[in-house]
mmCIF file of C-alpha atoms in Angstrom:
data_model
loop_
_atom_site.group_PDB
_atom_site.id
_atom_site.type_symbol
_atom_site.label_atom_id
_atom_site.label_comp_id
_atom_site.label_asym_id
_atom_site.label_seq_id
_atom_site.Cartn_x
_atom_site.Cartn_y
_atom_site.Cartn_z
ATOM 1 C CA LYS A 1 51.271 121.633 36.225
ATOM 2 C CA PHE A 2 52.453 124.842 35.909
ATOM 3 C CA GLY A 3 52.302 124.968 39.685
ATOM 4 C CA SER A 4 54.704 121.599 39.588
ATOM 5 C CA VAL A 5 57.282 123.372 37.337
ATOM 6 C CA LYS A 6 57.359 126.529 39.648
ATOM 7 C CA MET A 7 57.792 124.024 42.513
ATOM 8 C CA SER A 8 60.400 122.247 40.826
ATOM 9 C CA ILE A 9 62.323 125.600 39.796
ATOM 10 C CA PHE A 10 62.186 126.385 43.663
ATOM 11 C CA LYS A 11 63.637 122.962 44.815
ATOM 12 C CA SER A 12 66.420 123.172 42.492
ATOM 13 C CA LYS A 13 67.641 126.860 43.477
ATOM 14 C CA VAL A 14 67.287 125.704 46.955
ATOM 15 C CA LEU A 15 69.530 122.563 46.267
ATOM 16 C CA GLN A 16 71.847 124.515 44.721
ATOM 17 C CA VAL A 17 71.876 127.239 47.705
ATOM 18 C CA PHE A 18 72.499 124.192 49.699
ATOM 19 C CA LEU A 19 75.206 122.908 47.790
ATOM 20 C CA VAL A 20 77.008 126.088 47.577
ATOM 21 C CA GLY A 21 76.852 126.554 51.303
ATOM 22 C CA LEU A 22 78.253 123.135 51.747
ATOM 23 C CA VAL A 23 80.905 123.351 49.458
ATOM 24 C CA LEU A 24 82.128 127.211 49.945
ATOM 25 C CA PRO A 25 83.470 126.416 53.604
ATOM 26 C CA PHE A 26 85.572 123.567 52.066
ATOM 27 C CA ALA A 27 86.883 125.941 49.432
ATOM 28 C CA MET A 28 88.007 128.628 52.206
ATOM 29 C CA LEU A 29 89.872 125.842 54.152
ATOM 30 C CA SER A 30 91.500 124.630 51.255
ATOM 31 C CA THR A 31 92.604 128.470 49.902
ATOM 32 C CA SER A 32 93.590 129.077 53.932
ATOM 33 C CA VAL A 33 95.817 126.080 54.459
ATOM 34 C CA GLN A 34 97.301 126.793 50.911
ATOM 35 C CA ALA A 35 97.950 130.113 51.996
ATOM 36 C CA GLU A 36 99.456 128.926 55.453
ATOM 37 C CA LYS A 37 101.786 126.282 53.504
ATOM 38 C CA TYR A 38 105.494 127.683 54.104
ATOM 39 C CA PRO A 39 107.592 128.499 52.444
ATOM 40 C CA ASN A 40 105.036 128.952 49.792
ATOM 41 C CA GLY A 41 107.275 130.187 46.649
ATOM 42 C CA PRO A 42 110.960 130.323 45.858
ATOM 43 C CA VAL A 43 113.840 130.638 48.612
ATOM 44 C CA THR A 44 116.714 133.005 48.147
ATOM 45 C CA MET A 45 120.106 131.688 49.498
ATOM 46 C CA VAL A 46 122.619 134.542 49.841
ATOM 47 C CA VAL A 47 126.646 133.756 49.416
ATOM 48 C CA PRO A 48 128.477 136.612 51.184
ATOM 49 C CA TRP A 49 131.211 136.280 48.646
ATOM 50 C CA LYS A 50 131.744 136.296 44.972
ATOM 51 C CA PRO A 51 131.539 133.115 42.722
ATOM 52 C CA GLY A 52 134.457 130.558 42.978
ATOM 53 C CA GLY A 53 135.062 130.263 46.754
ATOM 54 C CA GLY A 54 134.326 127.505 49.214
ATOM 55 C CA THR A 55 131.128 128.338 50.584
ATOM 56 C CA ASP A 56 129.797 129.279 46.682
ATOM 57 C CA ARG A 57 130.764 125.820 45.954
ATOM 58 C CA THR A 58 128.994 124.491 48.784
ATOM 59 C CA ALA A 59 125.625 126.454 48.545
ATOM 60 C CA ARG A 60 125.441 125.268 44.914
ATOM 61 C CA LEU A 61 125.868 121.993 45.621
ATOM 62 C CA PHE A 62 123.046 122.231 48.370
ATOM 63 C CA ALA A 63 120.817 124.021 46.574
ATOM 64 C CA PRO A 64 118.919 121.285 44.579
ATOM 65 C CA TYR A 65 118.634 119.114 47.643
ATOM 66 C CA LEU A 66 117.097 121.819 49.829
ATOM 67 C CA SER A 67 114.852 122.670 46.956
ATOM 68 C CA LYS A 68 113.608 119.337 47.175
ATOM 69 C CA THR A 69 113.082 119.017 51.037
ATOM 70 C CA LEU A 70 111.458 122.418 50.989
ATOM 71 C CA GLY A 71 109.145 121.900 47.988
ATOM 72 C CA VAL A 72 110.207 125.183 46.374
ATOM 73 C CA PRO A 73 112.839 126.661 44.014
ATOM 74 C CA VAL A 74 116.136 127.499 45.829
ATOM 75 C CA LYS A 75 118.179 130.341 44.270
ATOM 76 C CA VAL A 76 121.827 131.272 45.095
ATOM 77 C CA VAL A 77 122.655 134.719 44.874
ATOM 78 C CA ASN A 78 126.437 136.077 45.452
ATOM 79 C CA MET A 79 126.419 139.306 47.398
ATOM 80 C CA GLY A 80 130.427 139.830 47.812
ATOM 81 C CA GLY A 81 132.447 142.689 49.378
ATOM 82 C CA GLY A 82 133.455 144.151 52.863
ATOM 83 C CA GLY A 83 134.926 140.917 53.915
ATOM 84 C CA GLY A 84 131.488 139.441 53.581
ATOM 85 C CA TRP A 85 129.784 142.086 55.663
ATOM 86 C CA VAL A 86 128.003 143.612 52.749
ATOM 87 C CA ALA A 87 125.636 140.431 52.784
ATOM 88 C CA TRP A 88 125.771 139.933 56.592
ATOM 89 C CA ALA A 89 124.576 143.793 57.160
ATOM 90 C CA LYS A 90 121.496 143.019 55.297
ATOM 91 C CA MET A 91 121.107 139.509 56.710
ATOM 92 C CA ALA A 92 120.667 141.612 60.206
ATOM 93 C CA LYS A 93 117.972 143.521 58.937
ATOM 94 C CA TRP A 94 116.082 140.961 57.148
ATOM 95 C CA ASP A 95 112.372 141.901 57.746
ATOM 96 C CA ALA A 96 110.649 138.834 59.671
ATOM 97 C CA LYS A 97 107.653 139.117 57.306
ATOM 98 C CA LYS A 98 108.972 140.514 53.912
ATOM 99 C CA ASP A 99 112.068 138.474 53.860
ATOM 100 C CA ASP A 100 110.866 135.264 55.456
ATOM 101 C CA HIS A 101 111.988 133.276 52.517
ATOM 102 C CA MET A 102 115.389 134.387 52.783
ATOM 103 C CA LEU A 103 118.345 132.127 53.874
ATOM 104 C CA GLY A 104 122.092 133.423 54.185
ATOM 105 C CA TRP A 105 125.472 131.623 54.992
ATOM 106 C CA VAL A 106 127.552 133.207 57.494
ATOM 107 C CA ASN A 107 131.370 132.267 57.677
ATOM 108 C CA PHE A 108 133.315 131.967 60.867
ATOM 109 C CA PRO A 109 135.703 133.409 62.331
ATOM 110 C CA HIS A 110 135.396 135.642 59.593
ATOM 111 C CA MET A 111 131.908 137.389 60.782
ATOM 112 C CA LEU A 112 133.826 137.891 64.240
ATOM 113 C CA SER A 113 135.709 140.710 62.309
ATOM 114 C CA TYR A 114 133.054 143.088 63.971
ATOM 115 C CA LEU A 115 134.976 142.805 66.976
ATOM 116 C CA ASN A 116 137.598 144.888 65.491
ATOM 117 C CA PRO A 117 136.826 148.209 66.635
ATOM 118 C CA LYS A 118 138.209 150.111 63.839
ATOM 119 C CA MET A 119 134.860 148.655 62.122
ATOM 120 C CA LYS A 120 132.598 150.435 64.107
ATOM 121 C CA ASN A 121 130.132 147.684 63.365
ATOM 122 C CA LYS A 122 127.289 147.703 65.375
ATOM 123 C CA ASN A 123 126.233 144.096 65.080
ATOM 124 C CA ASN A 124 127.237 140.915 67.035
ATOM 125 C CA LEU A 125 125.837 137.375 67.388
ATOM 126 C CA ASP A 126 122.377 138.718 68.820
ATOM 127 C CA SER A 127 122.255 140.413 65.578
ATOM 128 C CA PHE A 128 121.852 137.207 63.717
ATOM 129 C CA ASN A 129 119.027 133.995 63.742
ATOM 130 C CA PHE A 130 121.212 131.314 63.352
ATOM 131 C CA LEU A 131 119.552 128.201 62.275
ATOM 132 C CA THR A 132 122.125 125.271 62.056
ATOM 133 C CA GLY A 133 125.512 124.730 61.663
ATOM 134 C CA HIS A 134 126.308 123.073 57.788
ATOM 135 C CA SER A 135 129.869 122.313 57.508
ATOM 136 C CA LEU A 136 133.325 122.685 59.172
ATOM 137 C CA ASP A 137 136.552 122.880 56.859
ATOM 138 C CA PRO A 138 139.837 122.984 58.902
ATOM 139 C CA CYS A 139 142.614 125.307 57.258
ATOM 140 C CA ILE A 140 145.867 124.111 56.178
ATOM 141 C CA TRP A 141 148.970 125.793 55.394
ATOM 142 C CA GLY A 142 150.697 124.752 52.196
ATOM 143 C CA VAL A 143 153.948 125.546 50.185
ATOM 144 C CA ARG A 144 155.421 124.453 46.947
ATOM 145 C CA GLU A 145 156.222 120.919 46.540
ATOM 146 C CA GLY A 146 160.015 120.706 46.128
ATOM 147 C CA ASP A 147 160.735 124.156 47.773
ATOM 148 C CA LYS A 148 164.670 123.911 49.306
ATOM 149 C CA ARG A 149 163.569 126.309 51.884
ATOM 150 C CA PHE A 150 161.242 124.392 53.606
ATOM 151 C CA GLN A 151 158.894 121.222 53.238
ATOM 152 C CA THR A 152 157.844 120.901 56.655
ATOM 153 C CA LEU A 153 156.135 123.575 59.340
ATOM 154 C CA LYS A 154 159.025 123.196 61.466
ATOM 155 C CA GLU A 155 161.262 124.066 58.595
ATOM 156 C CA PHE A 156 158.943 127.130 57.469
ATOM 157 C CA ILE A 157 159.096 128.563 61.093
ATOM 158 C CA ALA A 158 162.650 128.232 61.394
ATOM 159 C CA TYR A 159 163.195 130.126 58.097
ATOM 160 C CA VAL A 160 160.736 132.785 59.024
ATOM 161 C CA LYS A 161 162.185 133.429 62.147
ATOM 162 C CA ALA A 162 165.624 133.687 60.444
ATOM 163 C CA HIS A 163 164.256 135.908 57.757
ATOM 164 C CA PRO A 164 161.125 138.244 59.333
ATOM 165 C CA ASN A 165 158.826 139.947 57.229
ATOM 166 C CA GLU A 166 160.620 138.348 54.302
ATOM 167 C CA ILE A 167 158.069 135.230 53.446
ATOM 168 C CA LYS A 168 154.637 136.705 51.623
ATOM 169 C CA VAL A 169 151.622 134.297 52.442
ATOM 170 C CA SER A 170 148.630 134.585 50.661
ATOM 171 C CA VAL A 171 145.657 134.608 53.253
ATOM 172 C CA GLY A 172 142.716 135.832 51.425
ATOM 173 C CA GLY A 173 140.355 138.225 52.948
ATOM 174 C CA PHE A 174 141.258 140.194 55.988
ATOM 175 C CA GLY A 175 139.451 138.576 59.003
ATOM 176 C CA SER A 176 139.378 135.434 57.231
ATOM 177 C CA ASP A 177 140.102 132.024 58.780
ATOM 178 C CA ASP A 178 143.361 131.616 57.030
ATOM 179 C CA HIS A 179 144.259 135.169 57.793
ATOM 180 C CA GLN A 180 143.607 134.713 61.626
ATOM 181 C CA ALA A 181 145.419 131.419 61.458
ATOM 182 C CA VAL A 182 148.648 133.762 60.289
ATOM 183 C CA ALA A 183 147.778 136.184 63.157
ATOM 184 C CA PHE A 184 147.585 133.850 65.590
ATOM 185 C CA ALA A 185 151.123 132.349 65.151
ATOM 186 C CA GLU A 186 152.342 136.303 64.843
ATOM 187 C CA LYS A 187 150.866 136.508 68.039
ATOM 188 C CA PHE A 188 152.079 133.218 69.935
ATOM 189 C CA ILE A 189 155.218 132.555 68.122
ATOM 190 C CA PRO A 190 158.169 134.475 69.242
ATOM 191 C CA GLY A 191 160.056 136.042 66.023
ATOM 192 C CA PHE A 192 157.379 134.919 63.693
ATOM 193 C CA LYS A 193 156.300 137.857 61.164
ATOM 194 C CA VAL A 194 155.481 137.536 57.548
ATOM 195 C CA LYS A 195 153.753 139.700 54.970
ATOM 196 C CA LYS A 196 150.060 138.608 53.854
ATOM 197 C CA ILE A 197 148.626 139.015 50.627
ATOM 198 C CA PHE A 198 144.809 139.999 50.813
ATOM 199 C CA GLY A 199 141.793 139.802 48.926
ATOM 200 C CA ASN A 200 142.107 136.580 46.735
ATOM 201 C CA ASN A 201 139.998 133.386 46.540
ATOM 202 C CA ASP A 202 141.572 130.109 46.700
ATOM 203 C CA ALA A 203 142.095 129.736 42.758
ATOM 204 C CA LYS A 204 144.212 133.084 42.970
ATOM 205 C CA LYS A 205 146.028 131.777 45.990
ATOM 206 C CA LEU A 206 147.570 128.948 44.138
ATOM 207 C CA GLN A 207 148.347 131.065 40.905
ATOM 208 C CA GLU A 208 150.321 133.350 43.294
ATOM 209 C CA LEU A 209 152.027 130.156 45.014
ATOM 210 C CA TYR A 210 152.690 128.720 41.628
ATOM 211 C CA GLY A 211 154.031 131.896 40.117
ATOM 212 C CA LYS A 212 156.206 132.395 42.836
ATOM 213 C CA THR A 213 154.338 135.514 43.968
ATOM 214 C CA ALA A 214 153.660 134.077 47.462
ATOM 215 C CA ASP A 215 155.656 131.573 49.468
ATOM 216 C CA ALA A 216 152.947 129.907 51.304
ATOM 217 C CA ILE A 217 149.273 129.852 51.209
ATOM 218 C CA GLY A 218 146.534 129.532 54.081
ATOM 219 C CA GLY A 219 143.033 128.079 52.901
ATOM 220 C CA ASN A 220 140.773 125.139 53.810
ATOM 221 C CA ILE A 221 141.090 121.570 53.204
ATOM 222 C CA SER A 222 138.050 121.148 50.926
ATOM 223 C CA TYR A 223 139.489 122.998 48.045
ATOM 224 C CA PHE A 224 143.262 122.267 47.742
ATOM 225 C CA VAL A 225 143.108 118.481 47.994
ATOM 226 C CA PRO A 226 143.193 118.077 44.346
ATOM 227 C CA HIS A 227 146.167 120.054 44.144
ATOM 228 C CA MET A 228 147.922 117.857 46.428
ATOM 229 C CA LEU A 229 147.279 114.942 44.773
ATOM 230 C CA GLU A 230 148.640 116.713 41.710
ATOM 231 C CA ALA A 231 151.962 116.999 43.830
ATOM 232 C CA LYS A 232 152.199 120.912 43.175
ATOM 233 C CA LEU A 233 150.913 121.782 46.507
ATOM 234 C CA ARG A 234 152.676 120.308 50.048
ATOM 235 C CA PRO A 235 150.547 120.539 52.699
ATOM 236 C CA ILE A 236 152.857 121.646 55.990
ATOM 237 C CA ALA A 237 150.172 121.551 58.896
ATOM 238 C CA VAL A 238 146.338 120.849 59.557
ATOM 239 C CA LEU A 239 145.063 123.396 61.470
ATOM 240 C CA GLY A 240 142.912 121.212 63.658
ATOM 241 C CA LYS A 241 142.306 119.580 67.036
ATOM 242 C CA GLN A 242 143.286 115.996 65.395
ATOM 243 C CA ARG A 243 144.744 115.157 62.076
ATOM 244 C CA ALA A 244 142.402 115.265 59.098
ATOM 245 C CA SER A 245 140.615 111.942 57.842
ATOM 246 C CA GLN A 246 141.609 113.145 54.002
ATOM 247 C CA LEU A 247 145.265 114.121 55.042
ATOM 248 C CA PRO A 248 145.951 111.427 57.572
ATOM 249 C CA THR A 249 149.865 111.464 57.144
ATOM 250 C CA VAL A 250 149.883 115.554 57.576
ATOM 251 C CA PRO A 251 150.466 116.564 61.260
ATOM 252 C CA THR A 252 148.221 119.132 62.959
ATOM 253 C CA PHE A 253 150.002 122.195 63.640
ATOM 254 C CA VAL A 254 150.488 121.885 67.584
ATOM 255 C CA GLU A 255 151.983 118.293 66.689
ATOM 256 C CA ALA A 256 154.443 120.141 64.373
ATOM 257 C CA SER A 257 155.225 123.143 66.542
ATOM 258 C CA GLY A 258 154.043 122.705 70.185
ATOM 259 C CA VAL A 259 151.695 125.594 69.870
ATOM 260 C CA GLN A 260 147.965 124.982 69.747
ATOM 261 C CA ASN A 261 146.661 126.837 66.345
ATOM 262 C CA PHE A 262 143.082 125.924 65.818
ATOM 263 C CA ASN A 263 141.537 127.659 62.727
ATOM 264 C CA PHE A 264 138.526 126.494 60.417
ATOM 265 C CA ALA A 265 135.737 127.601 58.106
ATOM 266 C CA ALA A 266 132.591 127.000 60.132
ATOM 267 C CA ARG A 267 129.284 127.764 57.448
ATOM 268 C CA VAL A 268 126.282 128.575 59.293
ATOM 269 C CA LEU A 269 123.077 129.209 57.918
ATOM 270 C CA VAL A 270 121.081 132.017 59.041
ATOM 271 C CA ALA A 271 117.279 133.099 58.539
ATOM 272 C CA ALA A 272 115.860 136.567 59.179
ATOM 273 C CA PRO A 273 115.914 138.023 62.666
ATOM 274 C CA GLY A 274 112.635 137.407 64.449
ATOM 275 C CA LEU A 275 111.326 134.891 62.244
ATOM 276 C CA SER A 276 108.873 132.890 64.124
ATOM 277 C CA ALA A 277 109.527 129.638 65.892
ATOM 278 C CA GLU A 278 107.332 127.886 63.373
ATOM 279 C CA LYS A 279 108.936 129.118 60.538
ATOM 280 C CA SER A 280 112.421 128.659 61.866
ATOM 281 C CA LYS A 281 111.876 124.889 62.546
ATOM 282 C CA VAL A 282 110.295 124.428 58.968
ATOM 283 C CA LEU A 283 113.790 125.443 57.454
ATOM 284 C CA THR A 284 115.873 123.709 60.173
ATOM 285 C CA ALA A 285 114.458 120.577 59.597
ATOM 286 C CA ALA A 286 114.595 120.733 55.768
ATOM 287 C CA ILE A 287 117.840 121.651 55.849
ATOM 288 C CA HIS A 288 118.836 118.667 58.170
ATOM 289 C CA LYS A 289 116.889 116.293 55.783
ATOM 290 C CA ALA A 290 118.704 117.706 52.602
ATOM 291 C CA MET A 291 122.030 117.097 54.375
ATOM 292 C CA ASP A 292 121.014 113.783 55.576
ATOM 293 C CA THR A 293 120.338 112.509 51.258
ATOM 294 C CA PRO A 294 123.191 109.971 51.026
ATOM 295 C CA GLU A 295 123.632 111.242 47.452
ATOM 296 C CA TYR A 296 124.451 114.683 48.893
ATOM 297 C CA GLY A 297 126.613 113.540 51.815
ATOM 298 C CA VAL A 298 128.730 111.417 49.098
ATOM 299 C CA ARG A 299 129.358 114.509 46.877
ATOM 300 C CA GLU A 300 130.364 116.720 49.917
ATOM 301 C CA LEU A 301 132.664 113.678 50.772
ATOM 302 C CA LYS A 302 134.211 113.829 47.362
ATOM 303 C CA GLY A 303 134.797 117.484 47.936
ATOM 304 C CA HIS A 304 136.404 116.678 51.105
ATOM 305 C CA ASN A 305 133.852 118.866 53.227
ATOM 306 C CA THR A 306 132.926 117.808 56.565
ATOM 307 C CA LEU A 307 129.112 118.382 57.411
ATOM 308 C CA TRP A 308 128.422 120.259 60.805
ATOM 309 C CA LYS A 309 124.850 119.399 61.995
ATOM 310 C CA VAL A 310 124.746 121.487 65.076
ATOM 311 C CA GLN A 311 121.934 123.782 66.542
ATOM 312 C CA GLY A 312 120.330 125.688 69.334
ATOM 313 C CA ALA A 313 122.294 126.363 72.569
ATOM 314 C CA GLU A 314 125.345 124.258 71.623
ATOM 315 C CA LEU A 315 125.853 126.167 68.405
ATOM 316 C CA LYS A 316 125.809 129.756 70.371
ATOM 317 C CA THR A 317 128.077 128.115 72.878
ATOM 318 C CA PHE A 318 130.604 127.089 69.934
ATOM 319 C CA LEU A 319 130.207 130.999 68.630
ATOM 320 C CA GLU A 320 130.857 132.676 71.719
ATOM 321 C CA GLY A 321 134.009 130.479 72.362
ATOM 322 C CA LEU A 322 135.317 131.387 69.372
ATOM 323 C CA ALA A 323 134.497 135.061 69.210
ATOM 324 C CA GLY A 324 136.641 134.802 72.702
ATOM 325 C CA THR A 325 139.414 133.471 70.909
ATOM 326 C CA VAL A 326 139.376 136.124 68.087
ATOM 327 C CA ALA A 327 138.967 138.802 70.772
ATOM 328 C CA LYS A 328 142.206 137.336 72.494
ATOM 329 C CA VAL A 329 144.125 137.645 69.454
ATOM 330 C CA LYS A 330 143.309 141.062 68.179
ATOM 331 C CA PHE A 331 144.418 140.071 64.588
ATOM 332 C CA TRP A 332 143.451 143.737 63.485
ATOM 333 C CA ASP A 333 146.475 145.113 65.553
ATOM 334 C CA LEU A 334 149.112 143.138 64.196
ATOM 335 C CA PRO A 335 151.036 144.623 60.893
ATOM 336 C CA LYS A 336 149.778 143.524 57.655
#
């Protein structure tokens, strides 16, 4: 009996060792799969502006949908300053391993201010890992509804020519899309010279216009449509190649003036430079899936924001062409 008990204990131990040996590889495999999951923690999405602008609005609207497609929380962080370059300089130096859970918004043509030799900026288009375009928001020029001096672009240009450097236009940041639109007009419309007010977000621009500190404003369609509906702001031109679907009766700049002044805010999402192709694909696929969510698309449509899903060589070609236009205008050499 005693020998029988010893044998039973021995068999039990052998069975335990066998089961541990059988289960351990599967446990290790499960742990390995969990470790390889990407992303495996919260993602931070950096907005290169203070709260309150169009990019900030878009980021905060988009974050919950991206969180669902990534399967992890997405936190929006604002990092303003330097016309966007405080944040972009950091994005260009993100580490592919340490910062692989970071996403950033890059705005065009704003980012192309690096072409200004006075900035002495060593970054360029090759400094960033562009994943995909997100939205394309055409610029508009607007004046106060009922301003007796001008209610059309043709009248506005004629008045500016007759009163050079008298009209004040609020254009936000130096090098922004709305600033570059005015710089383009000054470059290619003889006698067109205005004073520019810098440093304000869209809400502040409207305050200046309604308070008569500014005579006109430049900005993007998505923010200003509600104010047009209130009959306070009068759009005099859309700076797109075609009329905007949101403003079908407002002429394009070229229609109203004969000058091809195309300008817009293009928002592009980037990840850390050098991030592996596999991780970049995961992020891009999740971004596109979130953009394709019907509910999200409807909400952006209500916000008058046009989604723009372009990536790879097509995106790079677009950005290089835009850089060529900015280099031609050289907005930094024009009087402020």
